[in-house]
């Protein structure tokens, strides 16, 4: 039996296909990066998050090419950021149309993953009928202080998630990032997380066109992306990027998926999200100009 991909659209319809088909389509529709689009700059708002200058070496190896970590927000078409929210444990760009974040950026390392505060599960009732309150910046990532932990429970950091996604699929990817962050050779793991709103049309995934909601409230994502730049102590950066669909298991005894099943090409994620987490030096100069 296959996992079912439950796709919630504006008209309340549900499109069902197997998880196997989902990953096949992602793989088949991935685009190779052209030579003039080779990643040279990785965009992370590190200074705004940490209050510290980047300590990375200027030239770092990334997939066989040299790159640089640049202190700025990810770029997007016609980019302007009217609602940037800086919290103790993360930075986000909030989308007032979907009532969800466009992206959330957080830093994971040995210090941020220390447990210095108590867990507190009483943050009010769940407002998402039929869904759980799914964190974008995970609460388990930020128990290094009480304020950082509490900030992860703000509604702006949550989206409606199916139980299977919240308690299994997202946790698999989150655990992967945490495991990388506590490696003794790793300095920081820079993580972007955000929602996607997609539909499957003629053999590929496309972005849902904005529609007026019948009821005001949070739009329900069909997928989630997570992009992790693992920066080691020698200044080498490795990329790991994932897409997690909003799915339920057809059978509860279905084997737990592996993190490899959620791997997705960063080029595909950038296309579907409208965001660019990496830019060439030439493009960055144009945007800065």
Coordinates of N, CA and C in Angstrom, one line a residue, residues 16-263:
X16 N -5.7 13.0 -4.6 CA -5.0 11.9 -4.0 C -4.1 11.2 -5.0
X17 N -2.8 11.1 -4.6 CA -1.9 10.3 -5.4 C -0.9 9.6 -4.5
X18 N -0.2 8.7 -4.9 CA 0.8 8.0 -4.0 C 2.0 8.8 -3.7
X19 N 2.6 8.6 -2.5 CA 3.8 9.3 -2.2 C 4.9 9.0 -3.2
X20 N 4.9 7.7 -3.6 CA 5.9 7.3 -4.6 C 5.8 8.2 -5.9
X21 N 4.6 8.4 -6.3 CA 4.4 9.3 -7.5 C 4.9 10.7 -7.2
X22 N 4.6 11.2 -6.0 CA 5.0 12.5 -5.6 C 6.5 12.7 -5.8
X23 N 7.3 11.8 -5.2 CA 8.7 11.9 -5.3 C 9.3 11.7 -6.7
X24 N 8.6 10.8 -7.4 CA 9.0 10.6 -8.8 C 8.8 11.9 -9.6
X25 N 7.7 12.6 -9.4 CA 7.4 13.8 -10.1 C 8.4 14.9 -9.8
X26 N 8.8 15.0 -8.5 CA 9.7 16.0 -8.0 C 11.1 15.7 -8.7
X27 N 11.5 14.4 -8.7 CA 12.8 14.1 -9.3 C 12.8 14.4 -10.8
X28 N 11.7 14.0 -11.5 CA 11.6 14.1 -12.9 C 11.5 15.6 -13.4
X29 N 11.0 16.5 -12.5 CA 10.8 17.8 -12.9 C 11.9 18.7 -12.3
X30 N 12.9 18.1 -11.6 CA 14.0 18.9 -11.1 C 14.8 19.5 -12.3
X31 N 15.3 20.7 -12.1 CA 16.1 21.3 -13.2 C 17.5 21.4 -12.8
X32 N 18.4 21.2 -13.8 CA 19.8 21.3 -13.5 C 20.2 22.7 -13.5
X33 N 21.2 23.1 -12.7 CA 21.6 24.4 -12.6 C 22.6 24.8 -13.7
X34 N 22.2 25.8 -14.5 CA 23.1 26.2 -15.6 C 24.4 26.8 -15.1
X35 N 25.3 26.9 -15.9 CA 26.7 27.4 -15.5 C 26.7 28.8 -14.9
X36 N 25.9 29.7 -15.5 CA 25.9 31.0 -15.1 C 25.0 31.2 -13.8
X37 N 24.3 30.1 -13.4 CA 23.5 30.2 -12.1 C 24.2 29.4 -11.0
X38 N 25.4 29.0 -11.2 CA 26.1 28.2 -10.1 C 26.1 29.0 -8.8
X39 N 25.8 28.4 -7.7 CA 25.7 29.2 -6.4 C 27.0 29.8 -6.0
X40 N 27.0 31.1 -5.8 CA 28.2 31.8 -5.3 C 28.0 32.4 -4.0
X41 N 26.7 32.8 -3.8 CA 26.4 33.5 -2.5 C 25.2 32.8 -1.9
X42 N 25.4 32.5 -0.6 CA 24.3 31.9 0.2 C 23.7 33.0 1.1
X43 N 22.4 33.3 0.9 CA 21.8 34.4 1.6 C 21.2 34.0 2.9
X44 N 21.7 34.5 4.0 CA 21.2 34.2 5.3 C 21.3 35.5 6.2
X45 N 20.2 35.8 6.9 CA 20.2 37.0 7.8 C 20.9 36.7 9.2
X46 N 22.1 36.3 9.1 CA 22.8 35.8 10.3 C 23.0 36.9 11.3
X47 N 23.5 38.1 10.8 CA 23.8 39.2 11.7 C 22.5 39.6 12.5
X48 N 21.4 39.7 11.8 CA 20.1 40.1 12.5 C 19.7 39.1 13.5
X49 N 20.0 37.8 13.2 CA 19.6 36.7 14.1 C 20.5 36.7 15.3
X50 N 21.8 36.7 15.1 CA 22.7 36.4 16.2 C 23.4 37.6 16.8
X51 N 23.3 38.8 16.1 CA 24.0 40.0 16.5 C 25.5 39.9 16.4
X52 N 26.0 38.9 15.7 CA 27.4 38.6 15.5 C 27.8 38.7 14.0
X53 N 29.0 39.1 13.7 CA 29.5 39.1 12.3 C 29.7 37.6 11.9
X54 N 29.6 37.4 10.6 CA 29.9 36.0 10.1 C 31.3 35.7 10.4
X55 N 31.6 34.5 10.9 CA 33.0 34.1 11.2 C 33.4 33.1 10.1
X56 N 32.7 33.0 9.1 CA 33.0 32.0 8.0 C 34.1 32.6 7.2
X57 N 34.9 31.7 6.6 CA 35.9 32.2 5.6 C 35.2 32.7 4.4
X58 N 35.9 33.7 3.7 CA 35.2 34.4 2.6 C 34.9 33.4 1.4
X59 N 35.8 32.5 1.2 CA 35.6 31.5 0.1 C 35.4 30.1 0.6
X60 N 34.2 29.6 0.4 CA 33.9 28.3 0.9 C 33.5 27.3 -0.2
X61 N 33.8 26.1 0.0 CA 33.5 25.1 -1.0 C 32.1 24.7 -0.9
X62 N 31.4 24.7 -2.0 CA 30.0 24.3 -2.1 C 29.7 23.5 -3.4
X63 N 29.5 22.2 -3.3 CA 29.3 21.4 -4.5 C 30.4 21.6 -5.5
X64 N 31.6 21.7 -5.1 CA 32.7 21.8 -6.0 C 33.0 23.2 -6.5
X65 N 32.2 24.2 -6.0 CA 32.5 25.6 -6.4 C 32.7 26.5 -5.2
X66 N 33.2 27.7 -5.3 CA 33.4 28.6 -4.2 C 32.2 29.4 -4.0
X67 N 31.9 29.6 -2.7 CA 30.7 30.4 -2.4 C 31.0 31.3 -1.2
X68 N 30.1 32.1 -0.8 CA 30.2 33.0 0.3 C 28.9 33.2 1.0
X69 N 28.9 33.2 2.4 CA 27.7 33.4 3.1 C 27.5 34.9 3.2
X70 N 26.4 35.4 2.7 CA 26.1 36.8 2.7 C 24.9 37.1 3.7
X71 N 25.1 38.2 4.5 CA 24.1 38.6 5.5 C 23.0 39.4 4.8
X72 N 22.0 38.7 4.4 CA 20.8 39.3 3.8 C 19.7 38.3 3.7
X73 N 18.4 38.9 3.5 CA 17.3 38.0 3.3 C 17.3 37.3 2.0
X74 N 16.6 36.1 1.9 CA 16.5 35.5 0.6 C 15.8 36.4 -0.4
X75 N 16.2 36.3 -1.7 CA 15.6 37.2 -2.7 C 14.4 36.5 -3.3
X76 N 13.5 37.4 -3.9 CA 12.4 36.9 -4.6 C 12.0 37.9 -5.6
X77 N 11.1 37.5 -6.6 CA 10.7 38.4 -7.6 C 9.9 39.6 -7.0
X78 N 10.2 40.8 -7.4 CA 9.6 42.0 -6.9 C 9.6 42.1 -5.4
X79 N 10.8 41.7 -4.9 CA 10.9 41.5 -3.5 C 10.8 42.8 -2.7
X80 N 10.0 42.8 -1.7 CA 10.0 43.8 -0.6 C 9.4 43.1 0.6
X81 N 9.9 43.5 1.8 CA 9.6 42.8 3.0 C 8.9 43.7 3.9
X82 N 7.5 43.8 3.8 CA 6.8 44.8 4.6 C 6.6 44.2 6.0
X83 N 6.8 42.9 6.2 CA 6.5 42.3 7.5 C 7.6 41.3 7.9
X84 N 8.8 41.8 8.2 CA 9.8 41.0 8.8 C 9.7 40.9 10.3
X85 N 9.7 39.8 10.9 CA 9.5 39.6 12.3 C 10.7 38.9 12.9
X86 N 11.4 39.6 13.8 CA 12.6 39.1 14.4 C 12.3 38.6 15.8
X87 N 12.5 37.4 16.1 CA 12.2 36.8 17.4 C 13.5 36.4 18.0
X88 N 13.4 35.9 19.2 CA 14.6 35.4 19.9 C 15.3 34.2 19.2
X89 N 14.4 33.4 18.7 CA 14.9 32.1 18.1 C 14.9 32.0 16.6
X90 N 14.3 33.0 15.9 CA 14.2 32.9 14.5 C 13.9 34.3 13.9
X91 N 14.0 34.3 12.6 CA 13.5 35.5 11.8 C 12.5 35.0 10.7
X92 N 11.4 35.7 10.5 CA 10.5 35.3 9.5 C 10.1 36.4 8.6
X93 N 9.6 36.1 7.4 CA 8.9 37.0 6.5 C 7.5 36.5 6.5
X94 N 6.6 37.4 7.0 CA 5.2 37.0 7.2 C 4.4 37.4 6.0
X95 N 3.5 36.5 5.5 CA 2.6 36.8 4.4 C 1.2 37.1 4.9
X96 N 0.7 38.3 4.8 CA -0.6 38.7 5.3 C -1.7 38.1 4.5
X97 N -1.5 37.6 3.2 CA -2.5 37.0 2.4 C -2.8 35.6 2.9
X98 N -1.7 34.8 3.1 CA -1.9 33.4 3.6 C -2.0 33.3 5.1
X99 N -1.7 34.3 5.8 CA -1.6 34.3 7.3 C -0.6 33.3 7.8
X100 N 0.4 33.0 6.9 CA 1.5 32.1 7.3 C 2.8 32.8 7.0
X101 N 3.9 32.4 7.5 CA 5.2 32.9 7.1 C 5.5 32.4 5.7
X102 N 6.2 33.3 4.9 CA 6.8 32.9 3.6 C 8.0 31.9 3.9
X103 N 8.8 32.4 4.9 CA 10.0 31.6 5.3 C 10.3 31.9 6.7
X104 N 10.9 31.0 7.4 CA 11.5 31.1 8.7 C 12.9 30.7 8.7
X105 N 13.8 31.6 9.2 CA 15.2 31.3 9.3 C 15.6 31.1 10.7
X106 N 16.4 30.0 11.0 CA 16.9 29.8 12.3 C 18.3 29.2 12.2
X107 N 19.1 29.4 13.3 CA 20.4 28.8 13.4 C 20.4 27.7 14.4
X108 N 21.0 26.6 14.1 CA 21.1 25.5 15.0 C 22.6 25.2 15.2
X109 N 23.0 25.0 16.4 CA 24.4 24.6 16.8 C 24.3 24.0 18.2
X110 N 25.5 23.6 18.7 CA 25.6 23.0 20.0 C 25.0 23.8 21.1
X111 N 25.1 25.2 21.0 CA 24.6 26.1 22.0 C 23.1 26.2 21.9
X112 N 22.6 26.4 20.7 CA 21.1 26.6 20.6 C 20.4 25.3 20.9
X113 N 21.0 24.1 20.9 CA 20.3 22.9 21.2 C 20.5 22.4 22.6
X114 N 21.1 23.3 23.4 CA 21.2 23.0 24.9 C 19.8 23.1 25.5
X115 N 19.6 22.3 26.5 CA 18.3 22.4 27.2 C 18.5 23.2 28.5
X116 N 18.0 24.5 28.5 CA 18.2 25.3 29.6 C 16.8 25.8 30.2
X117 N 15.7 25.3 29.6 CA 14.4 25.7 30.1 C 13.5 24.5 30.1
X118 N 12.3 24.7 30.8 CA 11.4 23.6 30.8 C 10.4 23.7 29.7
X119 N 9.9 22.5 29.2 CA 8.9 22.4 28.2 C 7.6 22.9 28.9
X120 N 6.8 23.5 28.1 CA 5.5 24.0 28.6 C 4.4 23.8 27.5
X121 N 3.6 22.8 27.7 CA 2.6 22.5 26.6 C 1.3 23.3 26.7
X122 N 1.1 24.2 27.7 CA -0.1 24.9 27.8 C 0.0 26.3 27.2
X123 N -0.1 26.4 25.9 CA 0.0 27.7 25.2 C -1.4 28.0 24.5
X124 N -2.4 27.6 25.1 CA -3.7 27.9 24.6 C -4.3 26.7 23.7
X125 N -5.5 26.8 23.4 CA -6.1 25.7 22.6 C -5.8 25.7 21.2
X126 N -5.8 24.6 20.5 CA -5.6 24.5 19.1 C -6.7 25.1 18.3
X127 N -6.3 26.1 17.5 CA -7.3 26.9 16.7 C -7.5 26.3 15.3
X128 N -6.7 25.2 15.0 CA -6.8 24.7 13.6 C -7.7 23.4 13.6
X129 N -9.0 23.6 13.3 CA -9.9 22.5 13.3 C -9.5 21.4 12.3
X130 N -9.3 20.2 12.8 CA -8.9 19.1 11.9 C -7.5 19.0 11.7
X131 N -6.7 19.9 12.2 CA -5.2 20.0 12.0 C -4.5 20.2 13.3
X132 N -3.2 19.9 13.4 CA -2.4 20.3 14.5 C -1.7 21.5 14.2
X133 N -1.2 22.1 15.3 CA -0.4 23.4 15.2 C 1.1 23.0 14.9
X134 N 1.4 23.1 13.6 CA 2.7 22.7 13.1 C 3.7 23.8 13.2
X135 N 4.8 23.7 13.9 CA 5.8 24.7 14.0 C 6.7 24.7 12.8
X136 N 7.1 25.9 12.3 CA 8.1 26.0 11.2 C 9.5 26.0 11.9
X137 N 9.7 26.9 12.8 CA 10.9 26.8 13.7 C 10.5 25.9 14.8
X138 N 11.0 24.7 14.9 CA 10.6 23.7 15.9 C 10.9 24.1 17.3
X139 N 10.0 23.8 18.2 CA 10.2 24.1 19.6 C 11.4 23.4 20.2
X140 N 11.6 22.1 19.7 CA 12.7 21.3 20.2 C 14.0 21.9 19.8
X141 N 14.1 22.8 18.9 CA 15.3 23.4 18.5 C 15.8 24.5 19.4
X142 N 14.8 25.0 20.3 CA 15.1 26.3 21.0 C 14.7 26.3 22.4
X143 N 15.3 25.3 23.1 CA 15.1 25.2 24.6 C 16.4 25.8 25.3
X144 N 17.2 26.6 24.5 CA 18.4 27.2 25.1 C 18.0 28.4 26.0
X145 N 16.8 28.9 25.9 CA 16.3 29.9 26.9 C 14.8 29.9 26.8
X146 N 14.1 30.4 27.9 CA 12.7 30.3 27.9 C 12.0 31.2 26.8
X147 N 12.6 32.4 26.6 CA 12.0 33.3 25.6 C 12.1 32.7 24.2
X148 N 13.2 32.1 23.9 CA 13.4 31.5 22.6 C 12.4 30.4 22.4
X149 N 12.2 29.6 23.4 CA 11.3 28.5 23.4 C 9.8 29.0 23.2
X150 N 9.4 30.0 24.0 CA 8.1 30.5 23.9 C 7.8 31.1 22.6
X151 N 8.8 31.8 21.9 CA 8.6 32.4 20.6 C 8.2 31.4 19.6
X152 N 8.6 30.2 19.7 CA 8.2 29.2 18.7 C 6.8 28.9 18.7
X153 N 6.1 29.2 19.8 CA 4.6 28.9 20.0 C 3.8 30.1 19.5
X154 N 4.4 31.1 19.0 CA 3.5 32.2 18.4 C 2.8 31.7 17.2
X155 N 1.6 32.1 17.0 CA 0.8 31.6 15.9 C 1.4 31.9 14.5
X156 N 2.2 33.0 14.4 CA 2.8 33.3 13.1 C 3.8 32.2 12.7
X157 N 4.3 31.5 13.7 CA 5.3 30.4 13.4 C 4.6 29.0 13.2
X158 N 3.3 29.0 13.2 CA 2.6 27.8 13.1 C 1.7 27.8 11.8
X159 N 1.6 26.6 11.2 CA 0.6 26.4 10.1 C -0.2 25.2 10.4
X160 N -1.4 25.0 9.8 CA -2.2 23.8 10.0 C -1.5 22.6 9.4
X161 N -1.2 21.6 10.2 CA -0.5 20.4 9.8 C -1.3 19.2 10.2
X162 N -1.4 18.2 9.2 CA -2.0 16.9 9.6 C -1.2 16.3 10.6
X163 N -1.8 15.4 11.5 CA -1.1 14.8 12.6 C 0.1 14.0 12.1
X164 N 0.0 13.3 10.9 CA 1.0 12.5 10.4 C 2.2 13.4 10.0
X165 N 2.0 14.5 9.5 CA 3.0 15.5 9.1 C 3.7 16.0 10.3
X166 N 3.0 16.5 11.3 CA 3.5 17.1 12.5 C 4.3 16.2 13.3
X167 N 3.8 14.9 13.5 CA 4.4 14.0 14.4 C 5.3 13.0 13.8
X168 N 5.4 13.0 12.5 CA 6.3 12.0 11.8 C 7.2 12.7 10.8
X169 N 6.6 13.1 9.7 CA 7.3 13.4 8.5 C 8.2 14.7 8.7
X170 N 7.6 15.7 9.3 CA 8.5 16.9 9.6 C 9.5 16.6 10.6
X171 N 9.2 15.8 11.6 CA 10.1 15.4 12.6 C 11.3 14.7 12.1
X172 N 11.1 13.9 11.1 CA 12.2 13.1 10.4 C 13.2 14.1 9.9
X173 N 12.7 15.1 9.2 CA 13.6 16.1 8.6 C 14.3 17.0 9.7
X174 N 13.5 17.4 10.7 CA 14.0 18.2 11.8 C 15.1 17.5 12.5
X175 N 14.9 16.2 12.8 CA 15.9 15.4 13.5 C 17.2 15.3 12.7
X176 N 17.0 15.2 11.4 CA 18.2 15.2 10.5 C 19.0 16.5 10.7
X177 N 18.4 17.6 10.7 CA 19.1 18.9 10.9 C 19.7 19.0 12.3
X178 N 19.0 18.5 13.3 CA 19.6 18.6 14.7 C 20.8 17.7 14.8
X179 N 20.7 16.5 14.2 CA 21.9 15.6 14.2 C 23.1 16.2 13.6
X180 N 22.9 16.9 12.4 CA 24.0 17.6 11.8 C 24.5 18.7 12.7
X181 N 23.7 19.4 13.4 CA 24.1 20.6 14.2 C 25.0 20.2 15.4
X182 N 24.8 19.0 16.0 CA 25.6 18.6 17.1 C 26.8 17.8 16.7
X183 N 27.1 17.7 15.4 CA 28.4 17.1 15.0 C 29.5 18.0 15.4
X184 N 30.5 17.4 16.0 CA 31.7 18.2 16.6 C 32.4 19.0 15.5
X185 N 32.3 18.6 14.2 CA 32.9 19.3 13.1 C 32.1 20.4 12.5
X186 N 30.9 20.6 13.0 CA 30.0 21.6 12.5 C 29.9 22.9 13.3
X187 N 30.0 24.0 12.7 CA 29.9 25.3 13.4 C 28.4 25.7 13.5
X188 N 27.7 25.8 12.4 CA 26.3 26.2 12.4 C 25.5 25.4 11.3
X189 N 24.3 25.2 11.6 CA 23.3 24.7 10.5 C 22.3 25.9 10.3
X190 N 22.3 26.5 9.1 CA 21.4 27.5 8.8 C 20.2 26.9 8.1
X191 N 19.0 27.1 8.7 CA 17.8 26.4 8.2 C 16.7 27.4 7.8
X192 N 16.2 27.2 6.6 CA 15.0 27.9 6.1 C 13.9 26.8 6.1
X193 N 12.7 27.2 6.6 CA 11.5 26.4 6.5 C 10.4 27.2 6.0
X194 N 9.5 26.7 5.2 CA 8.3 27.4 4.8 C 7.3 26.6 4.1
X195 N 6.1 27.1 3.9 CA 5.0 26.4 3.3 C 5.0 26.5 1.8
X196 N 4.4 25.6 1.1 CA 4.2 25.6 -0.4 C 2.7 25.4 -0.6
X197 N 2.2 26.0 -1.7 CA 0.8 25.8 -2.1 C 0.8 25.4 -3.5
X198 N 0.7 24.0 -3.8 CA 0.9 23.5 -5.1 C -0.3 22.6 -5.5
X199 N -0.4 22.4 -6.8 CA -1.3 21.4 -7.4 C -0.7 20.7 -8.5
X200 N -1.1 19.5 -8.7 CA -0.5 18.6 -9.7 C -1.3 18.7 -11.0
X201 N -0.6 19.3 -12.1 CA -1.3 19.5 -13.3 C -0.4 19.0 -14.5
X202 N -1.0 18.1 -15.3 CA -0.3 17.6 -16.5 C 1.1 17.1 -16.2
X203 N 1.2 16.3 -15.2 CA 2.4 15.6 -14.9 C 3.5 16.4 -14.1
X204 N 3.1 17.6 -13.6 CA 4.1 18.3 -12.8 C 3.3 19.2 -11.8
X205 N 4.1 19.6 -10.7 CA 3.5 20.5 -9.7 C 3.7 21.9 -10.1
X206 N 2.6 22.7 -9.9 CA 2.6 24.1 -10.2 C 2.1 24.8 -9.0
X207 N 2.3 26.1 -8.9 CA 1.9 26.9 -7.8 C 0.4 27.3 -7.9
X208 N -0.3 27.1 -6.8 CA -1.7 27.5 -6.8 C -1.9 29.0 -7.0
X209 N -2.8 29.4 -7.9 CA -3.1 30.8 -8.0 C -3.8 31.4 -6.8
X210 N -3.5 32.6 -6.3 CA -4.2 33.1 -5.1 C -5.7 33.3 -5.4
X211 N -6.5 32.8 -4.4 CA -7.9 33.0 -4.5 C -8.4 33.6 -3.2
X212 N -9.6 34.2 -3.3 CA -10.2 34.8 -2.1 C -10.7 33.7 -1.2
X213 N -10.3 33.7 0.0 CA -10.8 32.7 0.9 C -12.3 32.9 1.3
X214 N -13.1 31.9 1.4 CA -14.4 32.0 1.9 C -14.4 32.4 3.4
X215 N -13.5 31.9 4.2 CA -13.4 32.3 5.6 C -12.0 32.8 5.8
X216 N -11.9 33.9 6.6 CA -10.6 34.4 6.9 C -9.8 33.5 7.8
X217 N -8.5 33.4 7.6 CA -7.7 32.5 8.5 C -6.5 32.0 7.7
X218 N -5.8 31.1 8.3 CA -4.6 30.6 7.7 C -4.9 29.7 6.5
X219 N -4.1 29.9 5.4 CA -4.2 29.0 4.3 C -3.5 27.7 4.6
X220 N -4.1 26.6 4.1 CA -3.5 25.3 4.5 C -2.5 24.9 3.4
X221 N -1.2 24.8 3.8 CA -0.2 24.4 2.8 C -0.4 23.0 2.3
X222 N 0.0 22.8 1.1 CA 0.0 21.4 0.5 C 1.3 20.7 0.7
X223 N 2.4 21.5 0.9 CA 3.7 20.9 1.1 C 4.5 21.9 2.0
X224 N 5.7 21.4 2.5 CA 6.6 22.3 3.2 C 8.0 22.1 2.6
X225 N 8.8 23.1 2.6 CA 10.2 23.0 2.2 C 11.1 23.2 3.4
X226 N 12.2 22.6 3.4 CA 13.3 22.9 4.4 C 14.6 22.8 3.7
X227 N 15.4 23.9 3.8 CA 16.7 24.1 3.2 C 17.7 24.3 4.3
X228 N 18.7 23.4 4.4 CA 19.7 23.5 5.4 C 21.1 23.6 4.8
X229 N 21.8 24.7 5.2 CA 23.2 24.9 4.8 C 24.0 24.5 6.1
X230 N 24.8 23.4 5.9 CA 25.6 22.9 7.0 C 27.0 23.5 6.9
X231 N 27.4 24.4 7.8 CA 28.7 25.1 7.7 C 29.6 24.4 8.7
X232 N 30.7 23.8 8.2 CA 31.6 23.1 9.2 C 32.7 24.1 9.6
X233 N 33.5 23.6 10.6 CA 34.5 24.5 11.2 C 35.7 24.8 10.3
X234 N 35.7 24.1 9.1 CA 36.8 24.4 8.1 C 36.3 25.4 7.0
X235 N 35.1 25.9 7.2 CA 34.5 26.8 6.2 C 33.9 26.2 5.0
X236 N 33.6 24.9 5.1 CA 33.0 24.2 4.0 C 31.5 24.1 4.2
X237 N 30.7 24.4 3.2 CA 29.2 24.4 3.3 C 28.7 23.3 2.5
X238 N 27.8 22.5 3.1 CA 27.0 21.4 2.4 C 25.6 21.7 2.5
X239 N 24.9 21.5 1.3 CA 23.5 21.8 1.2 C 22.6 20.5 1.3
X240 N 21.5 20.6 2.1 CA 20.5 19.6 2.2 C 19.2 20.2 2.0
X241 N 18.4 19.8 1.1 CA 17.1 20.4 0.8 C 16.0 19.4 0.7
X242 N 14.8 19.7 1.2 CA 13.7 18.7 1.3 C 12.4 19.3 1.0
X243 N 11.5 18.5 0.6 CA 10.0 18.9 0.5 C 9.2 17.8 1.1
X244 N 8.3 18.2 2.1 CA 7.5 17.3 2.8 C 6.0 17.6 2.4
X245 N 5.3 16.6 1.8 CA 3.9 16.9 1.4 C 3.0 16.7 2.6
X246 N 1.8 17.4 2.6 CA 0.7 17.1 3.6 C 0.1 15.8 3.2
X247 N 0.4 14.8 4.0 CA -0.1 13.4 3.6 C -0.5 12.7 4.9
X248 N -1.3 11.7 4.7 CA -1.7 10.8 5.8 C -1.3 9.4 5.3
X249 N -1.0 8.5 6.2 CA -0.8 7.1 5.9 C -2.1 6.4 5.6
X250 N -2.0 5.7 4.5 CA -3.2 4.9 4.2 C -3.4 3.8 5.2
X251 N -2.3 3.2 5.7 CA -2.4 2.3 6.8 C -1.5 2.7 7.9
X252 N -1.9 2.6 9.2 CA -1.1 3.0 10.3 C 0.2 2.2 10.5
X253 N 0.2 1.0 10.0 CA 1.4 0.2 10.2 C 2.3 0.3 9.0
X254 N 2.1 1.3 8.1 CA 3.0 1.5 7.0 C 4.4 1.9 7.5
X255 N 5.4 1.4 7.0 CA 6.8 1.6 7.5 C 7.1 3.1 7.5
X256 N 7.8 3.5 8.5 CA 8.2 4.9 8.7 C 9.1 5.3 7.5
X257 N 8.9 6.4 6.8 CA 9.7 6.8 5.7 C 11.1 7.2 6.2
X258 N 12.1 7.2 5.3 CA 13.5 7.7 5.6 C 13.6 9.1 5.1
X259 N 14.6 9.8 5.7 CA 14.7 11.2 5.3 C 15.1 11.4 3.8
X260 N 15.7 10.4 3.2 CA 16.1 10.4 1.8 C 14.8 10.5 0.9
X261 N 13.7 10.1 1.4 CA 12.5 10.2 0.6 C 12.0 11.6 0.4
X262 N 12.4 12.5 1.2 CA 12.0 13.9 1.2 C 13.0 14.8 0.5
X263 N 14.1 14.3 0.0 CA 15.1 15.1 -0.6 C 14.6 15.7 -1.9

